[in-house]
Short mmCIF file of C-alpha atoms in Angstrom, two decimals:
data_model
loop_
_atom_site.label_atom_id
_atom_site.label_comp_id
_atom_site.label_asym_id
_atom_site.label_seq_id
_atom_site.Cartn_x
_atom_site.Cartn_y
_atom_site.Cartn_z
CA GLY A 1080 -68.43 4.48 -17.01
CA ALA A 1081 -70.70 3.67 -19.97
CA GLY A 1082 -72.97 0.97 -19.67
CA VAL A 1083 -74.32 -1.37 -22.13
CA SER A 1084 -75.50 0.29 -25.20
CA GLN A 1085 -77.84 -0.69 -28.01
CA SER A 1086 -79.04 0.64 -31.19
CA PRO A 1087 -81.50 1.41 -32.71
CA ARG A 1088 -83.88 1.82 -29.50
CA TYR A 1089 -86.97 1.42 -31.99
CA LYS A 1090 -87.38 -0.44 -35.09
CA VAL A 1091 -90.19 -1.02 -37.28
CA ALA A 1092 -89.92 -3.38 -39.97
CA LYS A 1093 -92.61 -4.70 -42.60
CA ARG A 1094 -92.95 -8.42 -42.85
CA GLY A 1095 -89.92 -9.94 -44.92
CA GLN A 1096 -87.60 -7.37 -43.94
CA ASP A 1097 -84.15 -8.18 -42.50
CA VAL A 1098 -83.12 -6.22 -39.70
CA ALA A 1099 -79.71 -5.91 -37.67
CA LEU A 1100 -79.66 -4.88 -33.97
CA ARG A 1101 -76.38 -3.83 -32.56
CA CYS A 1102 -75.16 -4.17 -28.98
CA ASP A 1103 -72.08 -2.51 -27.35
CA PRO A 1104 -71.16 -4.29 -24.18
CA ILE A 1105 -69.18 -2.82 -21.41
CA SER A 1106 -65.59 -2.48 -22.22
CA GLY A 1107 -63.39 -5.58 -21.20
CA HIS A 1108 -66.65 -7.66 -20.57
CA VAL A 1109 -65.83 -11.51 -21.95
CA SER A 1110 -69.39 -12.60 -21.78
CA LEU A 1111 -71.95 -11.03 -23.99
CA PHE A 1112 -75.89 -12.57 -23.98
CA TRP A 1113 -78.74 -11.70 -26.21
CA TYR A 1114 -82.45 -12.22 -24.75
CA GLN A 1115 -86.02 -11.53 -26.35
CA GLN A 1116 -88.83 -10.30 -24.40
CA ALA A 1117 -91.95 -10.35 -25.61
CA LEU A 1118 -94.84 -8.19 -24.52
CA GLY A 1119 -96.00 -9.05 -21.00
CA GLN A 1120 -93.19 -11.94 -20.50
CA GLY A 1121 -89.78 -12.13 -19.20
CA PRO A 1122 -86.70 -12.02 -21.09
CA GLU A 1123 -85.98 -15.31 -22.62
CA PHE A 1124 -82.13 -16.26 -23.45
CA LEU A 1125 -81.27 -16.42 -27.22
CA THR A 1126 -77.43 -16.68 -27.56
CA TYR A 1127 -74.34 -16.25 -25.70
CA PHE A 1128 -70.82 -15.11 -26.94
CA GLN A 1129 -67.21 -15.60 -24.81
CA ASN A 1130 -65.17 -13.26 -26.62
CA GLU A 1131 -65.75 -13.80 -30.27
CA ALA A 1132 -66.95 -17.55 -29.75
CA GLN A 1133 -70.81 -18.12 -29.92
CA LEU A 1134 -70.57 -21.06 -27.39
CA ASP A 1135 -74.61 -21.38 -26.92
CA LYS A 1136 -77.26 -20.55 -29.55
CA SER A 1137 -80.07 -22.70 -28.21
CA GLY A 1138 -82.44 -20.35 -27.47
CA LEU A 1139 -82.75 -18.76 -31.15
CA PRO A 1140 -86.06 -19.65 -32.44
CA SER A 1141 -85.30 -20.28 -35.90
CA ASP A 1142 -82.55 -20.16 -38.42
CA ARG A 1143 -83.78 -16.71 -39.43
CA PHE A 1144 -81.87 -15.51 -36.42
CA PHE A 1145 -78.18 -15.12 -36.46
CA ALA A 1146 -75.87 -13.45 -34.22
CA GLU A 1147 -72.02 -12.52 -34.37
CA ARG A 1148 -69.41 -10.78 -32.26
CA PRO A 1149 -66.41 -11.14 -34.68
CA GLU A 1150 -63.83 -9.05 -32.62
CA GLY A 1151 -65.30 -10.19 -29.28
CA SER A 1152 -66.80 -6.96 -28.30
CA VAL A 1153 -69.60 -5.31 -30.23
CA SER A 1154 -72.30 -7.90 -31.35
CA THR A 1155 -74.94 -7.85 -33.94
CA LEU A 1156 -78.15 -9.80 -33.80
CA LYS A 1157 -79.64 -10.35 -37.33
CA ILE A 1158 -83.34 -11.27 -38.04
CA GLN A 1159 -83.98 -12.54 -41.68
CA ARG A 1160 -87.51 -12.24 -43.26
CA THR A 1161 -89.10 -10.85 -40.14
CA GLN A 1162 -92.26 -12.06 -39.31
CA GLN A 1163 -95.03 -10.69 -36.72
CA GLU A 1164 -94.03 -12.95 -34.24
CA ASP A 1165 -90.77 -11.69 -34.03
CA SER A 1166 -92.11 -8.54 -32.52
CA ALA A 1167 -90.54 -7.95 -29.14
CA VAL A 1168 -87.97 -6.24 -26.92
CA TYR A 1169 -84.53 -7.55 -27.66
CA LEU A 1170 -82.08 -7.24 -24.51
CA CYS A 1171 -78.36 -7.71 -24.62
CA ALA A 1172 -76.30 -7.99 -21.47
CA SER A 1173 -72.76 -8.13 -20.78
CA SER A 1174 -70.58 -9.59 -17.69
CA SER A 1175 -67.06 -10.10 -16.91
CA ASP A 1176 -67.57 -13.78 -16.71
CA ARG A 1177 -70.55 -16.40 -16.98
CA GLY A 1178 -70.56 -17.38 -13.37
CA ALA A 1179 -73.26 -16.85 -10.55
CA TYR A 1180 -70.81 -14.25 -8.81
CA ASN A 1181 -70.69 -12.17 -12.19
CA GLU A 1182 -73.58 -9.84 -12.52
CA GLN A 1183 -75.35 -9.43 -16.07
CA PHE A 1184 -75.57 -5.84 -16.81
CA PHE A 1185 -78.52 -4.93 -19.25
CA GLY A 1186 -78.59 -2.40 -22.23
CA PRO A 1187 -81.92 -0.52 -22.66
CA GLY A 1188 -83.21 -2.80 -25.30
CA THR A 1189 -84.45 -2.46 -29.05
CA ARG A 1190 -87.94 -2.61 -29.53
CA LEU A 1191 -88.86 -4.30 -32.71
CA THR A 1192 -92.09 -4.04 -34.29
CA VAL A 1193 -92.97 -6.07 -37.60
CA LEU A 1194 -95.89 -4.92 -39.30
CA ALA B 1039 -87.08 -28.59 -17.09
CA GLN B 1040 -85.63 -25.59 -15.50
CA ARG B 1041 -88.27 -22.83 -14.90
CA VAL B 1042 -89.34 -20.08 -12.95
CA THR B 1043 -92.91 -19.41 -11.92
CA GLN B 1044 -93.87 -16.13 -10.61
CA PRO B 1045 -97.76 -16.55 -9.90
CA GLU B 1046 -98.83 -13.04 -9.64
CA LYS B 1047 -98.71 -10.51 -12.37
CA LEU B 1048 -99.63 -7.57 -10.40
CA LEU B 1049 -99.09 -6.94 -6.86
CA SER B 1050 -100.74 -3.77 -5.12
CA VAL B 1051 -100.18 -2.70 -1.63
CA PHE B 1052 -100.39 0.56 0.52
CA LYS B 1053 -97.03 2.34 1.58
CA GLY B 1054 -96.01 0.96 4.89
CA ALA B 1055 -97.56 -2.30 4.02
CA PRO B 1056 -95.45 -5.78 4.09
CA VAL B 1057 -94.81 -6.78 0.69
CA GLU B 1058 -94.12 -10.66 -0.52
CA LEU B 1059 -93.41 -11.04 -4.27
CA LYS B 1060 -93.61 -15.14 -5.00
CA CYS B 1061 -91.10 -17.00 -7.03
CA ASN B 1062 -91.20 -20.96 -7.40
CA TYR B 1063 -88.46 -22.63 -9.52
CA SER B 1064 -87.59 -26.10 -11.01
CA TYR B 1065 -84.25 -26.83 -11.21
CA SER B 1066 -82.06 -30.32 -10.94
CA GLY B 1067 -79.34 -29.52 -9.10
CA SER B 1068 -78.14 -26.58 -6.78
CA PRO B 1069 -79.86 -23.46 -7.69
CA GLU B 1070 -78.39 -20.16 -8.14
CA LEU B 1071 -81.23 -17.66 -7.99
CA PHE B 1072 -81.56 -13.77 -8.44
CA TRP B 1073 -84.14 -11.08 -8.29
CA TYR B 1074 -84.14 -8.70 -11.14
CA VAL B 1075 -85.94 -5.15 -10.81
CA GLN B 1076 -86.82 -2.58 -13.75
CA TYR B 1077 -88.26 0.90 -12.56
CA SER B 1078 -90.28 2.74 -14.83
CA ARG B 1079 -88.16 3.89 -18.10
CA GLN B 1080 -85.13 2.32 -16.63
CA ARG B 1081 -83.12 -0.79 -17.63
CA LEU B 1082 -83.26 -4.35 -15.99
CA GLN B 1083 -80.79 -4.35 -13.15
CA LEU B 1084 -79.84 -6.82 -10.59
CA LEU B 1085 -81.72 -6.51 -7.12
CA LEU B 1086 -79.93 -9.21 -5.09
CA ARG B 1087 -78.67 -12.63 -5.55
CA HIS B 1088 -79.10 -15.52 -3.14
CA ILE B 1089 -75.44 -16.68 -2.89
CA SER B 1090 -74.64 -13.21 -1.17
CA ARG B 1091 -77.34 -13.22 1.30
CA GLU B 1092 -77.54 -9.58 1.18
CA SER B 1093 -80.52 -6.97 1.70
CA ILE B 1094 -80.81 -4.55 -0.73
CA LYS B 1095 -83.12 -1.48 -0.42
CA GLY B 1096 -84.70 -3.48 2.52
CA PHE B 1097 -85.66 -6.61 0.60
CA THR B 1098 -84.47 -9.96 1.37
CA ALA B 1099 -85.10 -13.11 -0.36
CA ASP B 1100 -84.28 -16.56 1.15
CA LEU B 1101 -84.01 -19.81 -0.60
CA ASN B 1102 -85.94 -22.63 0.46
CA LYS B 1103 -84.99 -25.95 -1.21
CA GLY B 1104 -87.75 -27.99 0.45
CA GLU B 1105 -90.71 -25.62 -1.13
CA THR B 1106 -88.22 -24.78 -4.23
CA SER B 1107 -89.07 -21.04 -3.32
CA PHE B 1108 -87.08 -17.86 -3.62
CA HIS B 1109 -89.81 -15.02 -2.57
CA LEU B 1110 -88.73 -11.52 -2.29
CA LYS B 1111 -89.89 -9.51 1.15
CA LYS B 1112 -90.01 -6.30 2.44
CA PRO B 1113 -91.44 -5.42 5.59
CA PHE B 1114 -92.67 -1.89 4.91
CA ALA B 1115 -93.18 -1.20 1.11
CA GLN B 1116 -92.35 2.55 -0.13
CA GLU B 1117 -94.08 4.12 -3.30
CA GLU B 1118 -90.25 4.03 -4.99
CA ASP B 1119 -90.40 0.21 -5.06
CA SER B 1120 -93.00 0.51 -7.34
CA ALA B 1121 -91.73 -1.37 -10.48
CA MET B 1122 -91.56 -4.66 -12.44
CA TYR B 1123 -89.70 -7.52 -10.45
CA TYR B 1124 -88.32 -10.62 -12.10
CA CYS B 1125 -86.94 -13.86 -10.54
CA ALA B 1126 -84.36 -15.53 -12.30
CA LEU B 1127 -82.46 -18.90 -12.03
CA LEU B 1128 -79.01 -19.55 -13.62
CA GLY B 1129 -78.84 -22.72 -15.29
CA GLY B 1130 -76.36 -23.78 -17.75
CA GLY B 1131 -74.65 -20.29 -17.94
CA LYS B 1132 -78.07 -18.44 -18.84
CA LEU B 1133 -80.45 -16.99 -16.83
CA ILE B 1134 -84.18 -18.15 -16.79
CA PHE B 1135 -86.77 -15.69 -16.16
CA GLY B 1136 -90.01 -15.57 -14.66
CA GLN B 1137 -92.94 -13.91 -16.29
CA GLY B 1138 -92.30 -10.88 -13.78
CA THR B 1139 -94.77 -9.39 -11.05
CA GLU B 1140 -95.53 -5.63 -11.49
CA LEU B 1141 -95.67 -4.28 -7.86
CA SER B 1142 -97.72 -1.20 -7.43
CA VAL B 1143 -97.26 0.71 -4.10
CA LYS B 1144 -100.09 3.39 -3.26
CA PRO B 1145 -99.66 6.20 -1.11
#
């Protein structure tokens, strides 16, 4: 079956522009995670959804970052008024549940470059 | 604070040599630890998790609570093992990753 997909794969934005990044999780997966991976670093947690409920947004770096999953499947991460420090790879992952026995499956990522 | 530390950014070995990628963690409680791998031009994927006590592609990792370590080992490295390796801790339902170690296996 299809894995986690993300679009676009690459995005170049001018400083101050708004961007929207999309994640299509594996069908039926309840849990969805967003991570930010800066160059040379490991992924850092941004936010978590269980179905349509955003249960944890403790990793969002500022109020310019907003995520939604209105119907409990596709999710969108929106960044308003992008800044150069937002340049990173944004990873989406889904799992059938949140526990340690449930593997998180990662998408290919969206590489965002803010000029 | 919950933290994962991978002290080596790059580890270079020759084919057939033993490999050990180091991982130390900080966590108050009983940790759930994982190793993820990213091969060139592929997505991040789970390699192994300590609760399964499994060996995948010849790799093993033992949780040492006394030393707060979860080092990844393989007795004989292969060229196809060349990749980025990330140690991760499950804390509060989310994965906390180390900075990653790039393993380069030379012929």
